[in-house]
PDB file of C-alpha atoms in Angstrom:
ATOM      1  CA  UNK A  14      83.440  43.309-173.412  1.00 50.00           C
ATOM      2  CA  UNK A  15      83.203  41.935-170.085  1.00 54.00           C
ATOM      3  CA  UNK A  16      83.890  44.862-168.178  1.00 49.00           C
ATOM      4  CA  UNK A  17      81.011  46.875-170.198  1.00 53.00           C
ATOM      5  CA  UNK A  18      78.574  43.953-169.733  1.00 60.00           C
ATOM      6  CA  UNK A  19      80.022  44.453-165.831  1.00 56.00           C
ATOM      7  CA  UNK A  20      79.601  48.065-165.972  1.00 56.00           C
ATOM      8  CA  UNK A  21      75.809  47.921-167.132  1.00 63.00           C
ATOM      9  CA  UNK A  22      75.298  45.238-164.411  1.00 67.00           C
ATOM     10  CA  UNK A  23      76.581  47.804-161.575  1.00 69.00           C
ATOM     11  CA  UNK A  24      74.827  50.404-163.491  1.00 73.00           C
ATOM     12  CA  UNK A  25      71.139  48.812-163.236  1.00 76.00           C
ATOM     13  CA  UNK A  26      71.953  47.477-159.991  1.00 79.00           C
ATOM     14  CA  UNK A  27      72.164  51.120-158.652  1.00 84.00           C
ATOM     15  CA  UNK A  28      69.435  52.288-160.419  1.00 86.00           C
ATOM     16  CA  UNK A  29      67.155  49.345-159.034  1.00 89.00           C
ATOM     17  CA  UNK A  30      68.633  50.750-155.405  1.00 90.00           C
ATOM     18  CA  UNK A  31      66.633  54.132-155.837  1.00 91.00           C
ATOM     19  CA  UNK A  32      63.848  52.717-157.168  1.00 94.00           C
ATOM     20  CA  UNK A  33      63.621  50.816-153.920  1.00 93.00           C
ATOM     21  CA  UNK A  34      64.160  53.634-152.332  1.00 93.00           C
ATOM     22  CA  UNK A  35      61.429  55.587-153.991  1.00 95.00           C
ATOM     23  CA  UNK A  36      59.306  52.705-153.193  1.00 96.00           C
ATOM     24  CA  UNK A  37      60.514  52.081-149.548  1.00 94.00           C
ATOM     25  CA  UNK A  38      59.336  56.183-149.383  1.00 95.00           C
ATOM     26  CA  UNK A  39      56.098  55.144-150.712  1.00 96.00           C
ATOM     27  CA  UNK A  40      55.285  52.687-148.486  1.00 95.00           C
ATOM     28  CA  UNK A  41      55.863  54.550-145.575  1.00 94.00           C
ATOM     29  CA  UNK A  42      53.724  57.684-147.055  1.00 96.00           C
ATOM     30  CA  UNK A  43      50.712  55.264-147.686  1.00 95.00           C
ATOM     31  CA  UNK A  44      50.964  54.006-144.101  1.00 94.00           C
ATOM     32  CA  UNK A  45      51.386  57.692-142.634  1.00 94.00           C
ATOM     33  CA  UNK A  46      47.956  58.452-144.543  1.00 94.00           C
ATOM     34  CA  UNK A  47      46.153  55.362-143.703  1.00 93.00           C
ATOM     35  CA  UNK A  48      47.112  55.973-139.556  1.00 91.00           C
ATOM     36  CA  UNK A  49      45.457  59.646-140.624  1.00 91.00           C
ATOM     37  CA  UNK A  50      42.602  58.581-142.900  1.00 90.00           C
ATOM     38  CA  UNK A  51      42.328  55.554-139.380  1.00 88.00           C
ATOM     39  CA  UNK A  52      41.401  58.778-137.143  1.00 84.00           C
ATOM     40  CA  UNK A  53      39.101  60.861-139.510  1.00 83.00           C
ATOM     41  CA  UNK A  54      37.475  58.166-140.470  1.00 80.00           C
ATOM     42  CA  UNK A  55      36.932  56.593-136.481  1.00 76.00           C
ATOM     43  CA  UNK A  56      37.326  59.223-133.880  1.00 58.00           C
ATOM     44  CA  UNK A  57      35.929  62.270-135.035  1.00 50.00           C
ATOM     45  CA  UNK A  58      32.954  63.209-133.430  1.00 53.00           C
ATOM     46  CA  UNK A  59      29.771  64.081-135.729  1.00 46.00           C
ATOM     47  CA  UNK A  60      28.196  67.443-136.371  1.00 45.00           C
ATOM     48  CA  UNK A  61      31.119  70.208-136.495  1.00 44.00           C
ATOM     49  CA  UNK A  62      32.582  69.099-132.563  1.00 47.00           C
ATOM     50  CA  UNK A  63      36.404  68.487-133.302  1.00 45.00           C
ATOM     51  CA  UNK A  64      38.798  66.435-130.760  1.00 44.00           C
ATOM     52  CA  UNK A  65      39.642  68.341-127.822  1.00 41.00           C
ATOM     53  CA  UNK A  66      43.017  67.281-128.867  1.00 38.00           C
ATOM     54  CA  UNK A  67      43.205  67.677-132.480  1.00 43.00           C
ATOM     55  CA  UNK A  68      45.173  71.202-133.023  1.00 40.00           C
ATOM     56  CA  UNK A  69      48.006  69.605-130.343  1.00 39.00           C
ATOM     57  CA  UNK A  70      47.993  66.365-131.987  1.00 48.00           C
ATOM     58  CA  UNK A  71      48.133  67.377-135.986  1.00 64.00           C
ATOM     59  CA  UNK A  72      47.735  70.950-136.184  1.00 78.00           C
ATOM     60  CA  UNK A  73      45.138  70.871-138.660  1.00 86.00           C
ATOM     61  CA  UNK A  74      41.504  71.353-138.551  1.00 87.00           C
ATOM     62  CA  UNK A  75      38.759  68.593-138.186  1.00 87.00           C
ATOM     63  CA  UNK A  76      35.234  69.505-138.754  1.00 85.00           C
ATOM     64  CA  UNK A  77      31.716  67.662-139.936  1.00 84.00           C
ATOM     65  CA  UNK A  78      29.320  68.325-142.484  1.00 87.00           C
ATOM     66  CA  UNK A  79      26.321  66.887-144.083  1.00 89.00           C
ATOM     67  CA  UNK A  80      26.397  66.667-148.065  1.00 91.00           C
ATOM     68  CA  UNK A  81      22.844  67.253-149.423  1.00 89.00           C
ATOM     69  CA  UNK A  82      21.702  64.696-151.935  1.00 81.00           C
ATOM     70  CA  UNK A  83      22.677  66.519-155.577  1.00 74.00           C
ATOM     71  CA  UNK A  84      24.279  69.649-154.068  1.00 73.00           C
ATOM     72  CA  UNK A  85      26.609  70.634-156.129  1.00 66.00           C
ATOM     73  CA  UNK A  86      27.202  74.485-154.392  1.00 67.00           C
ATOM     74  CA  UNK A  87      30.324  73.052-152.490  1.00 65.00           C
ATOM     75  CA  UNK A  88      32.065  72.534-155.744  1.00 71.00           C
ATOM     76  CA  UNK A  89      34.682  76.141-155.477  1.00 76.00           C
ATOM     77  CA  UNK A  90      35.854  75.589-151.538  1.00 87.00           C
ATOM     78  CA  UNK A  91      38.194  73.010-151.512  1.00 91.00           C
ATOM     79  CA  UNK A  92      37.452  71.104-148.662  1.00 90.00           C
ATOM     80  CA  UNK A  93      33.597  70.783-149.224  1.00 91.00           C
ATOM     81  CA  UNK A  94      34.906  70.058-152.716  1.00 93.00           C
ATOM     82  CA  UNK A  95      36.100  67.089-151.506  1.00 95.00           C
ATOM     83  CA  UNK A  96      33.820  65.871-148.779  1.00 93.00           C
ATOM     84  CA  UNK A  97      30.733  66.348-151.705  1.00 93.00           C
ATOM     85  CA  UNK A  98      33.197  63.974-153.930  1.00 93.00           C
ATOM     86  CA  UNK A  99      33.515  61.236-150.603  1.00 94.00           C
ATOM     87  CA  UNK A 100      29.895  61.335-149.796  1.00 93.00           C
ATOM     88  CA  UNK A 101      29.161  60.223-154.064  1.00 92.00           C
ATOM     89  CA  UNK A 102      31.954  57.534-154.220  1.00 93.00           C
ATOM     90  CA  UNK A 103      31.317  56.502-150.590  1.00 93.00           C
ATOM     91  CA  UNK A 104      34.943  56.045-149.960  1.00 94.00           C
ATOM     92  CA  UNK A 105      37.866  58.425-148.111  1.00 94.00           C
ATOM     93  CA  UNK A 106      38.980  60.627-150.829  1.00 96.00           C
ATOM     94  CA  UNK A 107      42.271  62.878-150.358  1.00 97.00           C
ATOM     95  CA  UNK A 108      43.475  65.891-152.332  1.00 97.00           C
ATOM     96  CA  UNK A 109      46.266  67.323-153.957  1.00 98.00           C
ATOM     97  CA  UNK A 110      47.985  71.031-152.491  1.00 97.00           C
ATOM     98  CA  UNK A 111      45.748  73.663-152.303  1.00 95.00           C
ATOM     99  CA  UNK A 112      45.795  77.474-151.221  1.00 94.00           C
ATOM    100  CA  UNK A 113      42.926  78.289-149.245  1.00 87.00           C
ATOM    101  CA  UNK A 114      43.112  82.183-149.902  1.00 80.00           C
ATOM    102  CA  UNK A 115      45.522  82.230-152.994  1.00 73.00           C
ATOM    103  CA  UNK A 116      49.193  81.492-154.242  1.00 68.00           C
ATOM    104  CA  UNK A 117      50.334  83.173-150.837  1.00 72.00           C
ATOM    105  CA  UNK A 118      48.078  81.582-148.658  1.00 85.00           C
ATOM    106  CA  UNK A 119      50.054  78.565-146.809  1.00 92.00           C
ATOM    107  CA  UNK A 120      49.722  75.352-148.934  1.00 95.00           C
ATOM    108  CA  UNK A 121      47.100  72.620-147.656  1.00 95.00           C
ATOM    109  CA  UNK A 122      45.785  68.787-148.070  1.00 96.00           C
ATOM    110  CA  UNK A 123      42.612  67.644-147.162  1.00 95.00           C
ATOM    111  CA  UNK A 124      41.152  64.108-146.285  1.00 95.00           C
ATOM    112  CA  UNK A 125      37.723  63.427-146.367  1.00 94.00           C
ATOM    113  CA  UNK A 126      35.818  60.667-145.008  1.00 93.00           C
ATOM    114  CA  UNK A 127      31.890  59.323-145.224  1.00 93.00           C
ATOM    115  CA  UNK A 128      30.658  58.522-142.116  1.00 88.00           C
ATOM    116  CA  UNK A 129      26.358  57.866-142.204  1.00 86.00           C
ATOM    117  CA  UNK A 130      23.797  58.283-144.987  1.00 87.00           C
ATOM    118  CA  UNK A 131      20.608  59.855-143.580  1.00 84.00           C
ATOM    119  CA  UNK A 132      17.144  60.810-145.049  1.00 86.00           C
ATOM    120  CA  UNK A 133      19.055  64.615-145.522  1.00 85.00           C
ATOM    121  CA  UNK A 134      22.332  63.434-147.594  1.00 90.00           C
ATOM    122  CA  UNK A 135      25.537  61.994-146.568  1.00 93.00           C
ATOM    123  CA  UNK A 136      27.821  63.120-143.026  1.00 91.00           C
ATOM    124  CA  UNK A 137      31.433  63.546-144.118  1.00 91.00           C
ATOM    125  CA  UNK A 138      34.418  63.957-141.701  1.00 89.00           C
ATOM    126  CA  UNK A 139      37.277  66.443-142.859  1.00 90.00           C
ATOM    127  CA  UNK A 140      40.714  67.093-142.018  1.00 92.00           C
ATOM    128  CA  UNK A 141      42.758  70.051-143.294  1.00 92.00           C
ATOM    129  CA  UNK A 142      46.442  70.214-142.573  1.00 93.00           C
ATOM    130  CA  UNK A 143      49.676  71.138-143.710  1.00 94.00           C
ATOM    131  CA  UNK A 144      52.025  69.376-145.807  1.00 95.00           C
ATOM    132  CA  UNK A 145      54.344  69.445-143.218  1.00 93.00           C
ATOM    133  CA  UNK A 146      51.937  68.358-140.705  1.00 92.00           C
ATOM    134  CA  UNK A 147      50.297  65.113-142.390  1.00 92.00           C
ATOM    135  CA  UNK A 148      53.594  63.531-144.101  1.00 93.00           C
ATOM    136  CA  UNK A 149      57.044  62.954-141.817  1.00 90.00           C
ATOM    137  CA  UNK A 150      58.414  60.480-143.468  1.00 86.00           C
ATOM    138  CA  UNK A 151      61.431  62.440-144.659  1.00 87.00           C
ATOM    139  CA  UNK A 152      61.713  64.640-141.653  1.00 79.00           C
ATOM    140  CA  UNK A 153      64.956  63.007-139.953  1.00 69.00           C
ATOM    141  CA  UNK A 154      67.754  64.581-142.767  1.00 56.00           C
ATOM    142  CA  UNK A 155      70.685  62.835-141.405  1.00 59.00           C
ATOM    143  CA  UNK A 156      68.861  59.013-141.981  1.00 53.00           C
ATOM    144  CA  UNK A 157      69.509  59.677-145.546  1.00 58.00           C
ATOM    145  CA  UNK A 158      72.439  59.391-148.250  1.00 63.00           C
ATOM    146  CA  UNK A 159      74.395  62.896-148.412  1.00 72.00           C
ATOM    147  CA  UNK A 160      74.330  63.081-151.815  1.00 79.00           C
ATOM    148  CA  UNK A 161      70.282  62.046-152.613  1.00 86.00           C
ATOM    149  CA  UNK A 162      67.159  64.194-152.257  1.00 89.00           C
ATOM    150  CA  UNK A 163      64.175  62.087-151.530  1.00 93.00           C
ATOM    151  CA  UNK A 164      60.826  63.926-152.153  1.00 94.00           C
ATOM    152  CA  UNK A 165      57.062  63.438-152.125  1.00 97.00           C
ATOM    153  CA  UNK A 166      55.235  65.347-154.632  1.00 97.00           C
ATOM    154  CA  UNK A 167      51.327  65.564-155.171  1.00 98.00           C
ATOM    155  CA  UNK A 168      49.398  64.735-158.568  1.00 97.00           C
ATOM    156  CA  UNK A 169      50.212  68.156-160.162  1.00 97.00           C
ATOM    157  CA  UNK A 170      53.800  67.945-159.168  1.00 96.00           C
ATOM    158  CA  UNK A 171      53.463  70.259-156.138  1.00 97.00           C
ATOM    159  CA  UNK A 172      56.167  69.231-153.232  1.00 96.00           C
ATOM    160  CA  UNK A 173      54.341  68.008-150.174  1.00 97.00           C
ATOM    161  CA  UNK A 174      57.840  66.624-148.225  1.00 95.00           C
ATOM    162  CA  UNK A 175      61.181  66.719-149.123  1.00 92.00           C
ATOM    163  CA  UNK A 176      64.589  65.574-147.349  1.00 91.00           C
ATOM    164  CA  UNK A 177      66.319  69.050-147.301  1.00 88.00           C
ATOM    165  CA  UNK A 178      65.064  72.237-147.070  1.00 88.00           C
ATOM    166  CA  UNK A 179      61.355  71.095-146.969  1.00 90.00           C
ATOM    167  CA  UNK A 180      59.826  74.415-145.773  1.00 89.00           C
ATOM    168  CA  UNK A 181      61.660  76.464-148.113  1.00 91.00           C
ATOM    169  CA  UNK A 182      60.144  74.193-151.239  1.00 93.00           C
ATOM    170  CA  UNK A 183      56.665  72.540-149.913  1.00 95.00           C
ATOM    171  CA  UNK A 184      53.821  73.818-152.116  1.00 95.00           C
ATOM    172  CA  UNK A 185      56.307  74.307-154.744  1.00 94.00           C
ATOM    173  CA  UNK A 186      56.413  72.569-158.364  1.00 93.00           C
ATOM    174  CA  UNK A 187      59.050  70.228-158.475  1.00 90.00           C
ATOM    175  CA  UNK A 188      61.680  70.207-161.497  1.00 81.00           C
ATOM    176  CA  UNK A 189      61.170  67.831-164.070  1.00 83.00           C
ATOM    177  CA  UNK A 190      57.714  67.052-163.191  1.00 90.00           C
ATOM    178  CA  UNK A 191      56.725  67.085-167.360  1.00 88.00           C
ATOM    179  CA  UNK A 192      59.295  64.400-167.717  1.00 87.00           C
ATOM    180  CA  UNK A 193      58.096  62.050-165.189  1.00 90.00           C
ATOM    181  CA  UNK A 194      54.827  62.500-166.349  1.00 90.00           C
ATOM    182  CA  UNK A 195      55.586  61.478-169.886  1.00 90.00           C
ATOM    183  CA  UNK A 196      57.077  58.045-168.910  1.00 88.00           C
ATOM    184  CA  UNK A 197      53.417  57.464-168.202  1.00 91.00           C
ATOM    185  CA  UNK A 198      54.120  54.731-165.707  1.00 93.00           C
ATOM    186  CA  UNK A 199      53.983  53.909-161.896  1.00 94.00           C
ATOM    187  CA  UNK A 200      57.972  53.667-161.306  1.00 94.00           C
ATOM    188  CA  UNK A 201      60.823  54.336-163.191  1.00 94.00           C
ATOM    189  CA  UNK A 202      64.153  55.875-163.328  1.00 92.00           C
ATOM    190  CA  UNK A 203      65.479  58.594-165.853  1.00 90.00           C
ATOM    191  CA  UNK A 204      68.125  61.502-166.091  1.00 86.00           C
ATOM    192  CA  UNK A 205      67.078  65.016-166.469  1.00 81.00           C
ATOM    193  CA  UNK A 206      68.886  68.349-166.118  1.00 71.00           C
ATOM    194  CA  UNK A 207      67.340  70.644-163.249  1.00 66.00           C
ATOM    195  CA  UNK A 208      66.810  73.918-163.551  1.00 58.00           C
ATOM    196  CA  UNK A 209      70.415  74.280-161.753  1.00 63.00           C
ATOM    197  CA  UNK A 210      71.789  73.137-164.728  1.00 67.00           C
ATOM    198  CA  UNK A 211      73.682  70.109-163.597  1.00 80.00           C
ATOM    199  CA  UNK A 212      72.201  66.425-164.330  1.00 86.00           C
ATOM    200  CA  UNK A 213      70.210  64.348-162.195  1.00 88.00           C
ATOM    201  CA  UNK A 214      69.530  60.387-161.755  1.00 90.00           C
ATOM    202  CA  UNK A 215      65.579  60.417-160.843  1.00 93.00           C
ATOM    203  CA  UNK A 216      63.497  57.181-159.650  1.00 94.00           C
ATOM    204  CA  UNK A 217      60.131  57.266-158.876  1.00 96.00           C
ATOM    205  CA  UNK A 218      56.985  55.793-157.492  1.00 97.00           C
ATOM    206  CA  UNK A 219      53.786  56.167-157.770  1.00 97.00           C
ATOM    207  CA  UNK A 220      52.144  56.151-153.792  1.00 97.00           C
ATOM    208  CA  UNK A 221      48.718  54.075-153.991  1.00 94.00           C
ATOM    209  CA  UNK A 222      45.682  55.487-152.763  1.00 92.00           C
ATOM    210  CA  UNK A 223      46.328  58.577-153.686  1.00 96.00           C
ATOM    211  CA  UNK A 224      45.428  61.236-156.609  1.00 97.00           C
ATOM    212  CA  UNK A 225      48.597  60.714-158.145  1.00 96.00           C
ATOM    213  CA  UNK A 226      50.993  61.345-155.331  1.00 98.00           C
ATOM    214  CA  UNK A 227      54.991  60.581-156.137  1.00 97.00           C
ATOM    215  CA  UNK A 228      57.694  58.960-154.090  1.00 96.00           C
ATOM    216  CA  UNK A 229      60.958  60.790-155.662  1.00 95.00           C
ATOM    217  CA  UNK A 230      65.057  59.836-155.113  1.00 93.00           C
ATOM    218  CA  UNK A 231      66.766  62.207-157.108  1.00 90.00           C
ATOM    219  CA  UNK A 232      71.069  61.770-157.393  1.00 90.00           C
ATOM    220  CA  UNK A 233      73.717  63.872-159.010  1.00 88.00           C
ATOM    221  CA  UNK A 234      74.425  62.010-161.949  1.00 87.00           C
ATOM    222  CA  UNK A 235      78.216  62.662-161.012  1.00 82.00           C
ATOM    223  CA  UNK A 236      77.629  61.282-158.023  1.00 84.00           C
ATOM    224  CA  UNK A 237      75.175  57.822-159.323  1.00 83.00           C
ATOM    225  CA  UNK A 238      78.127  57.148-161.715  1.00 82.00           C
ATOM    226  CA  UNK A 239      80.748  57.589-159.571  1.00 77.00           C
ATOM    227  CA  UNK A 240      79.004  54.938-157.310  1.00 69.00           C
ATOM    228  CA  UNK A 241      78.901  52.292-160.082  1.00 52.00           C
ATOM    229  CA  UNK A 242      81.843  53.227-162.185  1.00 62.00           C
ATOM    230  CA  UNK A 243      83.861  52.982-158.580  1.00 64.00           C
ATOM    231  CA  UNK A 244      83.849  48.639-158.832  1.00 55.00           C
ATOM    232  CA  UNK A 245      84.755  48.711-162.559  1.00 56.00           C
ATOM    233  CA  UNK A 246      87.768  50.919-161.647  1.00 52.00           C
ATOM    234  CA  UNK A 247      88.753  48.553-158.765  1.00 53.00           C
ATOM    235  CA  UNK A 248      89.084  45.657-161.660  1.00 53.00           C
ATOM    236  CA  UNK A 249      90.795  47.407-163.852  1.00 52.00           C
ATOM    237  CA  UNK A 250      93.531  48.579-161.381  1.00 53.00           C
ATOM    238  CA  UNK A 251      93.345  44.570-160.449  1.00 52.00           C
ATOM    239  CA  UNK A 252      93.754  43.439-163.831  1.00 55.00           C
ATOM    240  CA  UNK A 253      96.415  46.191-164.887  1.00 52.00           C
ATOM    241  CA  UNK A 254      98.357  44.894-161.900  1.00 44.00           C
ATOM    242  CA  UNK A 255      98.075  40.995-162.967  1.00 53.00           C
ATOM    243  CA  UNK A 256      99.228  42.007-166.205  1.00 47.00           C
ATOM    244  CA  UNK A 257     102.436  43.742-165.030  1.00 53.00           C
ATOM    245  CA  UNK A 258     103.013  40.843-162.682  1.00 51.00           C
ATOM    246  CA  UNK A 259     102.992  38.823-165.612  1.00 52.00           C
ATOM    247  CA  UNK A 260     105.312  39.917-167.261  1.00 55.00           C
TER     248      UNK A 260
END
């Protein structure tokens, strides 16, 4: 009884380690965006001239425009979309992945930010970049654990950064996206089968200030229980070898 009571101990206690990890993932996202959201929302010029420097610094695309009072025309191109949504809730807005041109187009995220009301509507900076381009949190592959994926996704479960192999998934749906979904909560941690086949340990976190954006550690659930069976296994050899000794 006391090594099961031990068992789900180590057991939580490595689950509560991804979850911090998720959340340590999240943190740095939201801070990555707000350094961003800092530059649209300060240093871009007004009235369509972008920063001499901004393809060299982001490689995205920074432009101005003026929302009319109750236009509602911008409403099918994404990034006026967006700026029309700033300039009504008067805050930065951000969006999920989008594909400028289509499915095969490369996948985008914009960032919008009110600047001045006038007597014509509202002036909203924009920024359009590339996944890639906007989050590099989980850029550096060997800072992480060999055996976890770490992943941001977007509100609709899209991929916007990932650990390994980000260009080959970005713009992608990630696996098990339903499932997190349903736990209808900011963080969590669950088990799920990929599309692979073999089970996964999943923790998540919800990143603030965004539509919905996800902070993901995913495990081999081989590998999560071998890390907090591995302690339990070390006191049983210990105790098998008192009892022996014993007698």
């Amino acid at each position: 009884l006391t090594l099961l009571r031990a068992g789900q101990s180590y057991r939580d206690a490595s689950s509560n380690q991804m979850l911090q990890t998720a959340k340590l993932v999240g943190q740095s996202v939201s801070n990555e965006l707000r350094a961003t959201v800092h530059i649209v929302d300060h240093h871009l010029p007004i009235h369509g001239v972008a920063m001499p420097s901004s393809e060299t610094l982001f490689d995205g695309q920074f432009a101005s425009v003026t929302i009319k009072t109750g236009d509602v025309s911008n409403r099918s191109d994404q990034r006026l979309a967006l700026a029309s949504k700033a300039a009504e809730t008067g805050k930065v807005e951000i969006s999920n992945i989008f594909f400028p041109t289509g499915e095969l187009s490369k996948p985008k995220v914009a960032i919008a930010a009110p600047r001045a009301k006038t007597n014509v509507g509202t002036d909203v900076s924009t920024f359009v970049v590339e996944p890639k381009n906007l989050v590099h949190t989980l850029i550096h592959e060997d800072a992480f654990s060999r055996t976890q994926l770490l992943a941001v996704t977007d509100g609709n479960g899209r991929i916007l950064a990932r650990s390994r192999e980000a260009e080959k998934f970005i713009g992608t749906l990630a696996p098990d996206w339903k499932t997190l979904k349903a736990f209808n909560q900011p963080s969590g941690a669950f088990e799920a089968r990929t599309i692979e086949g073999p089970m996964v340990m999943f923790a998540f976190h919800e990143i603030p200030g965004t539509p919905g954006w996800v902070a993901v550690v995913g495990e081999p659930l081989s590998a999560f229980n071998a890390r907090w069976r591995r302690p339990i296994e070390v006191m049983l050899i210990g105790s098998s070898a008192t009892l022996i000794a014993a007698f």
